[in-house]
């Protein structure tokens, strides 16, 4: 008997064809397997029992990097084939295949890397079908070597023999190579680039290192002068740097590693994992100044393994860019004023990709290791969709049928180089997945560059999507739910349908529409954007002359807010957190987005259970009540960690009160939490527990960020629906 099989999903570049070949050969079946623009096709024939076992094992025992979405089996007449073979790839037809994300070096390749008897001993580009570069080297599909940036490296005889051997781990591994035929390291005129790099790190120099998706900047993490020098040269005042450790044991010496964090640290995606840091470690003060958390990742390329093993201590590894610019990836020229030297190599990077960031199992930045694997939508798009995302933490999303391809992290579009990265990324994804958008979704804010990009496109239907509706829709898509739900969207800034700045919203929302049923009581933002950079202004706007001023400009700012001069009103939860942080003396001015709220959460004592009372009348939350609680406790001499915790608990209680009123009004008992404020683990945990204990089903983010990095998915889901 014969069966023809079509396999859809992430099945190219992950060892799927050699796996199928080995399986069919073991079962003594004939036929063929091949790549095409739709995925993988299989023709298999032989004894009925063997064919049945083949179809069962096909999904059950698939390679570790494969992500099978669908398997379709049809009957066919036997062809009389004598053996099973791998067919040449077919590039004709409509593209519907998926591209694998880049994957960390597997255990087998690490063993080879440090085995003196292996021909790839200490070779920085060792890889196989189970690991290595994928998305960052793919120029086009189907995924074959000529369509990757490895095209310029002709395989030597031994590598070709492995590539052609169905029993070898490198059978049809497209990036396979060795010291005789593959990419090479370079560092100025150094005879041994790796040894020179280690020497420079030990001497306190700043080293640029070419990775999978771009250049990083590295210094020895225990070297105080080097860390301070990197911070000064990069113009990065306070935002923490990430650290790479050689292994889990090193990570545990720096941080408290729980089970969820361990899984993220050691998995094949290898994101930066934010974890509580231990006291008294040798980490330089400039690495994460004043921060109770540390971002740690393990090596994910052979080069990283070699660097960390030879250096013998952790390194700072941060994106190779000037503050707010995109990561350098074509060459290291943009880093000339920062790095003392460049550890380079000659394998081109086709598309830049930053490291992903995870905290408590939730994605804060979805990029390397995750993109471009799609999110499956509950509602199939009848026409192809492009969603242009937000202005900050931008991602875009291209959707076709039931697949939504959320891009890698792009960044803040206020920078023109980042905007260029956005436009180039859209073009690359459109070509890679053969999606020509007919519907283009965008934010309502007329000044966002992502909105202006959408409005400049010809021949498409434009769909404006309100920012907080997109947040809730993103959470729905993340959880494969259509709604309607009670949506709680708490963030810093979003353009409202009434022209004001929203950010503390209660919605009744589905993919088809929303109703704003409640929000934080609006307050002025004295100075507009200045109130974001200077949180004390929000304290002045909320409390006016009811508290003693601690800034000489206080009274003038209070008067500005009262008169409404350059003071747009906002319902933003982010600005409420800013005001609380300023009142507690945490921070009057910020150096990066969300800094005051981040530090306020870190200050809070998680052992405190009580919170400040807050009025929620007709679904209007009087945030000022929480601030009055802070003022009263400070006057009473209560310790700041207790006050910070009571503020968080009060916000969580206000969320519960609003959701209970929304349930009474709508009859809904499912709540979706979204928006950048819910990056706050303390607040989210308290809110989820309160809601669950009061009979609500709660949806939160797992597969895309709750911040603006998830906005594009929400826009695509809404436009598709």
mmCIF file of C-alpha atoms in Angstrom, residues 307-526:
data_model
loop_
_atom_site.group_PDB
_atom_site.id
_atom_site.type_symbol
_atom_site.label_atom_id
_atom_site.label_comp_id
_atom_site.label_asym_id
_atom_site.label_seq_id
_atom_site.Cartn_x
_atom_site.Cartn_y
_atom_site.Cartn_z
ATOM 1 C CA UNK A 307 34.794 32.368 25.391
ATOM 2 C CA UNK A 308 33.165 31.526 28.708
ATOM 3 C CA UNK A 309 35.184 28.327 29.211
ATOM 4 C CA UNK A 310 38.510 30.059 28.487
ATOM 5 C CA UNK A 311 37.782 33.221 30.478
ATOM 6 C CA UNK A 312 36.574 31.313 33.543
ATOM 7 C CA UNK A 313 34.083 33.933 34.710
ATOM 8 C CA UNK A 314 30.809 35.501 33.495
ATOM 9 C CA UNK A 315 30.736 38.271 30.926
ATOM 10 C CA UNK A 316 28.437 41.192 30.338
ATOM 11 C CA UNK A 317 26.824 40.638 26.932
ATOM 12 C CA UNK A 318 24.640 43.500 25.743
ATOM 13 C CA UNK A 319 23.332 44.544 22.329
ATOM 14 C CA UNK A 320 25.964 46.131 20.127
ATOM 15 C CA UNK A 321 24.451 49.546 19.625
ATOM 16 C CA UNK A 322 24.361 53.069 20.882
ATOM 17 C CA UNK A 323 21.442 53.702 23.218
ATOM 18 C CA UNK A 324 18.088 53.497 21.343
ATOM 19 C CA UNK A 325 19.696 52.466 18.018
ATOM 20 C CA UNK A 326 19.179 48.990 16.502
ATOM 21 C CA UNK A 327 21.777 46.274 17.025
ATOM 22 C CA UNK A 328 24.645 46.383 14.497
ATOM 23 C CA UNK A 329 24.718 43.280 12.297
ATOM 24 C CA UNK A 330 26.341 43.860 8.899
ATOM 25 C CA UNK A 331 29.637 45.096 10.326
ATOM 26 C CA UNK A 332 30.946 46.589 13.539
ATOM 27 C CA UNK A 333 31.512 50.097 12.168
ATOM 28 C CA UNK A 334 28.722 51.639 14.327
ATOM 29 C CA UNK A 335 30.597 50.404 17.434
ATOM 30 C CA UNK A 336 33.903 52.098 16.639
ATOM 31 C CA UNK A 337 33.528 54.578 19.492
ATOM 32 C CA UNK A 338 32.564 51.916 22.036
ATOM 33 C CA UNK A 339 34.571 48.750 21.439
ATOM 34 C CA UNK A 340 38.343 48.496 21.829
ATOM 35 C CA UNK A 341 38.413 45.491 19.486
ATOM 36 C CA UNK A 342 36.073 43.293 17.425
ATOM 37 C CA UNK A 343 35.917 39.507 17.570
ATOM 38 C CA UNK A 344 34.482 39.048 14.091
ATOM 39 C CA UNK A 345 33.726 36.245 11.644
ATOM 40 C CA UNK A 346 32.884 35.988 7.958
ATOM 41 C CA UNK A 347 29.468 34.264 8.037
ATOM 42 C CA UNK A 348 26.996 37.004 7.027
ATOM 43 C CA UNK A 349 23.898 37.710 9.132
ATOM 44 C CA UNK A 350 20.901 38.218 6.878
ATOM 45 C CA UNK A 351 18.543 39.763 9.437
ATOM 46 C CA UNK A 352 19.361 41.333 12.800
ATOM 47 C CA UNK A 353 17.793 39.708 15.847
ATOM 48 C CA UNK A 354 18.149 40.795 19.464
ATOM 49 C CA UNK A 355 18.178 38.417 22.416
ATOM 50 C CA UNK A 356 14.783 37.510 23.863
ATOM 51 C CA UNK A 357 13.947 38.345 27.485
ATOM 52 C CA UNK A 358 11.847 36.253 29.887
ATOM 53 C CA UNK A 359 10.725 36.825 33.454
ATOM 54 C CA UNK A 360 8.773 34.317 35.541
ATOM 55 C CA UNK A 361 8.032 32.305 32.386
ATOM 56 C CA UNK A 362 6.509 35.277 30.526
ATOM 57 C CA UNK A 363 8.121 36.898 27.498
ATOM 58 C CA UNK A 364 9.132 40.537 27.873
ATOM 59 C CA UNK A 365 10.887 40.625 24.502
ATOM 60 C CA UNK A 366 10.234 38.004 21.828
ATOM 61 C CA UNK A 367 13.066 37.753 19.344
ATOM 62 C CA UNK A 368 15.981 35.319 18.888
ATOM 63 C CA UNK A 369 14.939 31.722 19.520
ATOM 64 C CA UNK A 370 11.225 32.477 19.036
ATOM 65 C CA UNK A 371 10.813 34.498 15.822
ATOM 66 C CA UNK A 372 9.619 33.812 13.191
ATOM 67 C CA UNK A 373 7.612 30.844 14.491
ATOM 68 C CA UNK A 374 3.915 31.724 14.076
ATOM 69 C CA UNK A 375 1.070 32.097 16.530
ATOM 70 C CA UNK A 376 -2.054 30.184 15.489
ATOM 71 C CA UNK A 377 -5.162 32.372 15.299
ATOM 72 C CA UNK A 378 -8.622 31.211 16.370
ATOM 73 C CA UNK A 379 -10.197 33.019 13.419
ATOM 74 C CA UNK A 380 -8.803 32.394 9.959
ATOM 75 C CA UNK A 381 -7.897 35.540 8.002
ATOM 76 C CA UNK A 382 -9.892 35.685 4.794
ATOM 77 C CA UNK A 383 -7.333 38.117 3.323
ATOM 78 C CA UNK A 384 -3.618 38.575 4.113
ATOM 79 C CA UNK A 385 -2.976 41.109 6.879
ATOM 80 C CA UNK A 386 -0.080 43.341 7.857
ATOM 81 C CA UNK A 387 -0.235 44.794 11.372
ATOM 82 C CA UNK A 388 2.252 47.610 11.898
ATOM 83 C CA UNK A 389 2.427 47.553 15.700
ATOM 84 C CA UNK A 390 3.137 50.386 18.092
ATOM 85 C CA UNK A 391 5.809 53.066 18.317
ATOM 86 C CA UNK A 392 7.780 51.682 21.264
ATOM 87 C CA UNK A 393 9.034 48.090 21.575
ATOM 88 C CA UNK A 394 7.781 47.688 18.040
ATOM 89 C CA UNK A 395 7.087 44.408 16.342
ATOM 90 C CA UNK A 396 5.068 43.959 13.166
ATOM 91 C CA UNK A 397 2.916 40.973 12.267
ATOM 92 C CA UNK A 398 2.022 39.378 8.942
ATOM 93 C CA UNK A 399 -0.963 37.026 9.002
ATOM 94 C CA UNK A 400 -2.244 34.579 6.405
ATOM 95 C CA UNK A 401 -4.984 32.005 6.911
ATOM 96 C CA UNK A 402 -4.657 30.968 10.570
ATOM 97 C CA UNK A 403 -0.967 31.845 10.996
ATOM 98 C CA UNK A 404 0.283 35.097 12.494
ATOM 99 C CA UNK A 405 4.003 35.736 12.018
ATOM 100 C CA UNK A 406 5.015 38.151 14.762
ATOM 101 C CA UNK A 407 8.372 39.674 13.921
ATOM 102 C CA UNK A 408 11.505 39.751 15.989
ATOM 103 C CA UNK A 409 11.895 42.748 18.320
ATOM 104 C CA UNK A 410 12.401 45.893 16.234
ATOM 105 C CA UNK A 411 12.656 48.577 18.941
ATOM 106 C CA UNK A 412 11.547 52.183 19.294
ATOM 107 C CA UNK A 413 10.594 53.696 15.959
ATOM 108 C CA UNK A 414 11.489 57.208 17.098
ATOM 109 C CA UNK A 415 14.970 56.367 15.792
ATOM 110 C CA UNK A 416 15.249 56.468 11.992
ATOM 111 C CA UNK A 417 17.678 53.542 11.820
ATOM 112 C CA UNK A 418 15.168 51.459 13.765
ATOM 113 C CA UNK A 419 12.415 52.609 11.415
ATOM 114 C CA UNK A 420 14.542 51.431 8.478
ATOM 115 C CA UNK A 421 14.937 48.075 10.221
ATOM 116 C CA UNK A 422 11.125 47.955 10.507
ATOM 117 C CA UNK A 423 10.558 48.560 6.778
ATOM 118 C CA UNK A 424 13.280 46.086 5.752
ATOM 119 C CA UNK A 425 11.823 43.511 8.120
ATOM 120 C CA UNK A 426 8.342 43.854 6.620
ATOM 121 C CA UNK A 427 9.775 43.335 3.144
ATOM 122 C CA UNK A 428 11.772 40.268 4.242
ATOM 123 C CA UNK A 429 8.829 38.583 5.985
ATOM 124 C CA UNK A 430 6.535 39.356 3.038
ATOM 125 C CA UNK A 431 8.959 37.659 0.664
ATOM 126 C CA UNK A 432 9.870 34.785 2.991
ATOM 127 C CA UNK A 433 6.266 33.774 3.646
ATOM 128 C CA UNK A 434 4.887 35.065 0.328
ATOM 129 C CA UNK A 435 2.326 37.333 1.972
ATOM 130 C CA UNK A 436 1.122 40.369 0.039
ATOM 131 C CA UNK A 437 -1.057 42.287 2.495
ATOM 132 C CA UNK A 438 -4.513 43.325 1.394
ATOM 133 C CA UNK A 439 -5.526 44.629 4.839
ATOM 134 C CA UNK A 440 -3.185 46.804 6.913
ATOM 135 C CA UNK A 441 -3.866 47.434 10.595
ATOM 136 C CA UNK A 442 -2.346 50.341 12.496
ATOM 137 C CA UNK A 443 -2.570 52.257 15.756
ATOM 138 C CA UNK A 444 -4.918 55.228 15.980
ATOM 139 C CA UNK A 445 -2.123 57.610 16.997
ATOM 140 C CA UNK A 446 -1.565 59.794 13.915
ATOM 141 C CA UNK A 447 2.072 60.603 14.779
ATOM 142 C CA UNK A 448 3.347 57.037 15.221
ATOM 143 C CA UNK A 449 5.799 56.204 12.427
ATOM 144 C CA UNK A 450 4.174 52.772 12.186
ATOM 145 C CA UNK A 451 0.846 54.517 11.519
ATOM 146 C CA UNK A 452 2.403 56.813 8.936
ATOM 147 C CA UNK A 453 3.960 53.802 7.219
ATOM 148 C CA UNK A 454 0.524 52.174 6.963
ATOM 149 C CA UNK A 455 -1.112 55.347 5.675
ATOM 150 C CA UNK A 456 1.562 55.614 2.966
ATOM 151 C CA UNK A 457 0.751 52.212 1.446
ATOM 152 C CA UNK A 458 -1.292 52.030 -1.760
ATOM 153 C CA UNK A 459 -3.915 49.514 -2.773
ATOM 154 C CA UNK A 460 -4.705 48.190 0.699
ATOM 155 C CA UNK A 461 -7.632 48.453 3.078
ATOM 156 C CA UNK A 462 -6.626 50.319 6.238
ATOM 157 C CA UNK A 463 -7.950 49.318 9.659
ATOM 158 C CA UNK A 464 -7.279 51.634 12.595
ATOM 159 C CA UNK A 465 -7.137 49.711 15.892
ATOM 160 C CA UNK A 466 -7.351 51.390 19.287
ATOM 161 C CA UNK A 467 -4.203 50.696 21.303
ATOM 162 C CA UNK A 468 -5.817 49.060 24.346
ATOM 163 C CA UNK A 469 -8.250 47.037 22.277
ATOM 164 C CA UNK A 470 -5.146 45.674 20.525
ATOM 165 C CA UNK A 471 -3.616 44.813 23.909
ATOM 166 C CA UNK A 472 -6.654 42.761 24.941
ATOM 167 C CA UNK A 473 -6.948 41.159 21.493
ATOM 168 C CA UNK A 474 -3.277 40.197 21.763
ATOM 169 C CA UNK A 475 -4.007 38.430 25.049
ATOM 170 C CA UNK A 476 -6.985 36.688 23.437
ATOM 171 C CA UNK A 477 -4.863 35.534 20.483
ATOM 172 C CA UNK A 478 -2.090 34.457 22.846
ATOM 173 C CA UNK A 479 -4.626 32.222 24.624
ATOM 174 C CA UNK A 480 -6.466 31.151 21.431
ATOM 175 C CA UNK A 481 -9.732 32.712 22.631
ATOM 176 C CA UNK A 482 -12.158 34.854 20.609
ATOM 177 C CA UNK A 483 -13.810 36.685 23.546
ATOM 178 C CA UNK A 484 -15.762 38.575 24.641
ATOM 179 C CA UNK A 485 -13.960 39.152 27.935
ATOM 180 C CA UNK A 486 -13.537 41.813 30.549
ATOM 181 C CA UNK A 487 -10.289 43.402 29.423
ATOM 182 C CA UNK A 488 -8.029 45.210 31.867
ATOM 183 C CA UNK A 489 -5.452 47.159 29.836
ATOM 184 C CA UNK A 490 -2.964 48.988 32.051
ATOM 185 C CA UNK A 491 0.023 50.694 30.450
ATOM 186 C CA UNK A 492 1.750 54.028 30.031
ATOM 187 C CA UNK A 493 0.309 55.621 26.918
ATOM 188 C CA UNK A 494 -2.270 54.830 24.272
ATOM 189 C CA UNK A 495 -4.283 57.082 21.975
ATOM 190 C CA UNK A 496 -7.941 56.943 22.952
ATOM 191 C CA UNK A 497 -10.973 57.205 20.686
ATOM 192 C CA UNK A 498 -11.821 60.518 22.402
ATOM 193 C CA UNK A 499 -8.417 61.997 21.557
ATOM 194 C CA UNK A 500 -7.096 61.773 25.124
ATOM 195 C CA UNK A 501 -4.293 59.592 26.463
ATOM 196 C CA UNK A 502 -5.617 56.314 27.839
ATOM 197 C CA UNK A 503 -3.742 53.769 29.897
ATOM 198 C CA UNK A 504 -5.853 52.439 32.770
ATOM 199 C CA UNK A 505 -8.786 50.839 30.961
ATOM 200 C CA UNK A 506 -11.622 48.432 31.651
ATOM 201 C CA UNK A 507 -13.085 47.132 28.392
ATOM 202 C CA UNK A 508 -15.659 44.642 27.226
ATOM 203 C CA UNK A 509 -13.721 43.300 24.267
ATOM 204 C CA UNK A 510 -13.635 40.628 21.611
ATOM 205 C CA UNK A 511 -11.784 40.389 18.316
ATOM 206 C CA UNK A 512 -14.727 42.152 16.662
ATOM 207 C CA UNK A 513 -14.954 45.255 18.824
ATOM 208 C CA UNK A 514 -14.817 46.803 22.285
ATOM 209 C CA UNK A 515 -16.617 49.090 24.678
ATOM 210 C CA UNK A 516 -14.800 51.244 27.202
ATOM 211 C CA UNK A 517 -16.764 50.708 30.400
ATOM 212 C CA UNK A 518 -14.341 52.118 32.962
ATOM 213 C CA UNK A 519 -10.930 53.595 33.607
ATOM 214 C CA UNK A 520 -8.696 55.361 36.067
ATOM 215 C CA UNK A 521 -9.921 58.855 36.870
ATOM 216 C CA UNK A 522 -8.118 61.183 34.418
ATOM 217 C CA UNK A 523 -5.475 63.619 35.620
ATOM 218 C CA UNK A 524 -3.385 66.198 33.752
ATOM 219 C CA UNK A 525 0.157 65.478 32.592
ATOM 220 C CA UNK A 526 1.896 68.803 33.300
#
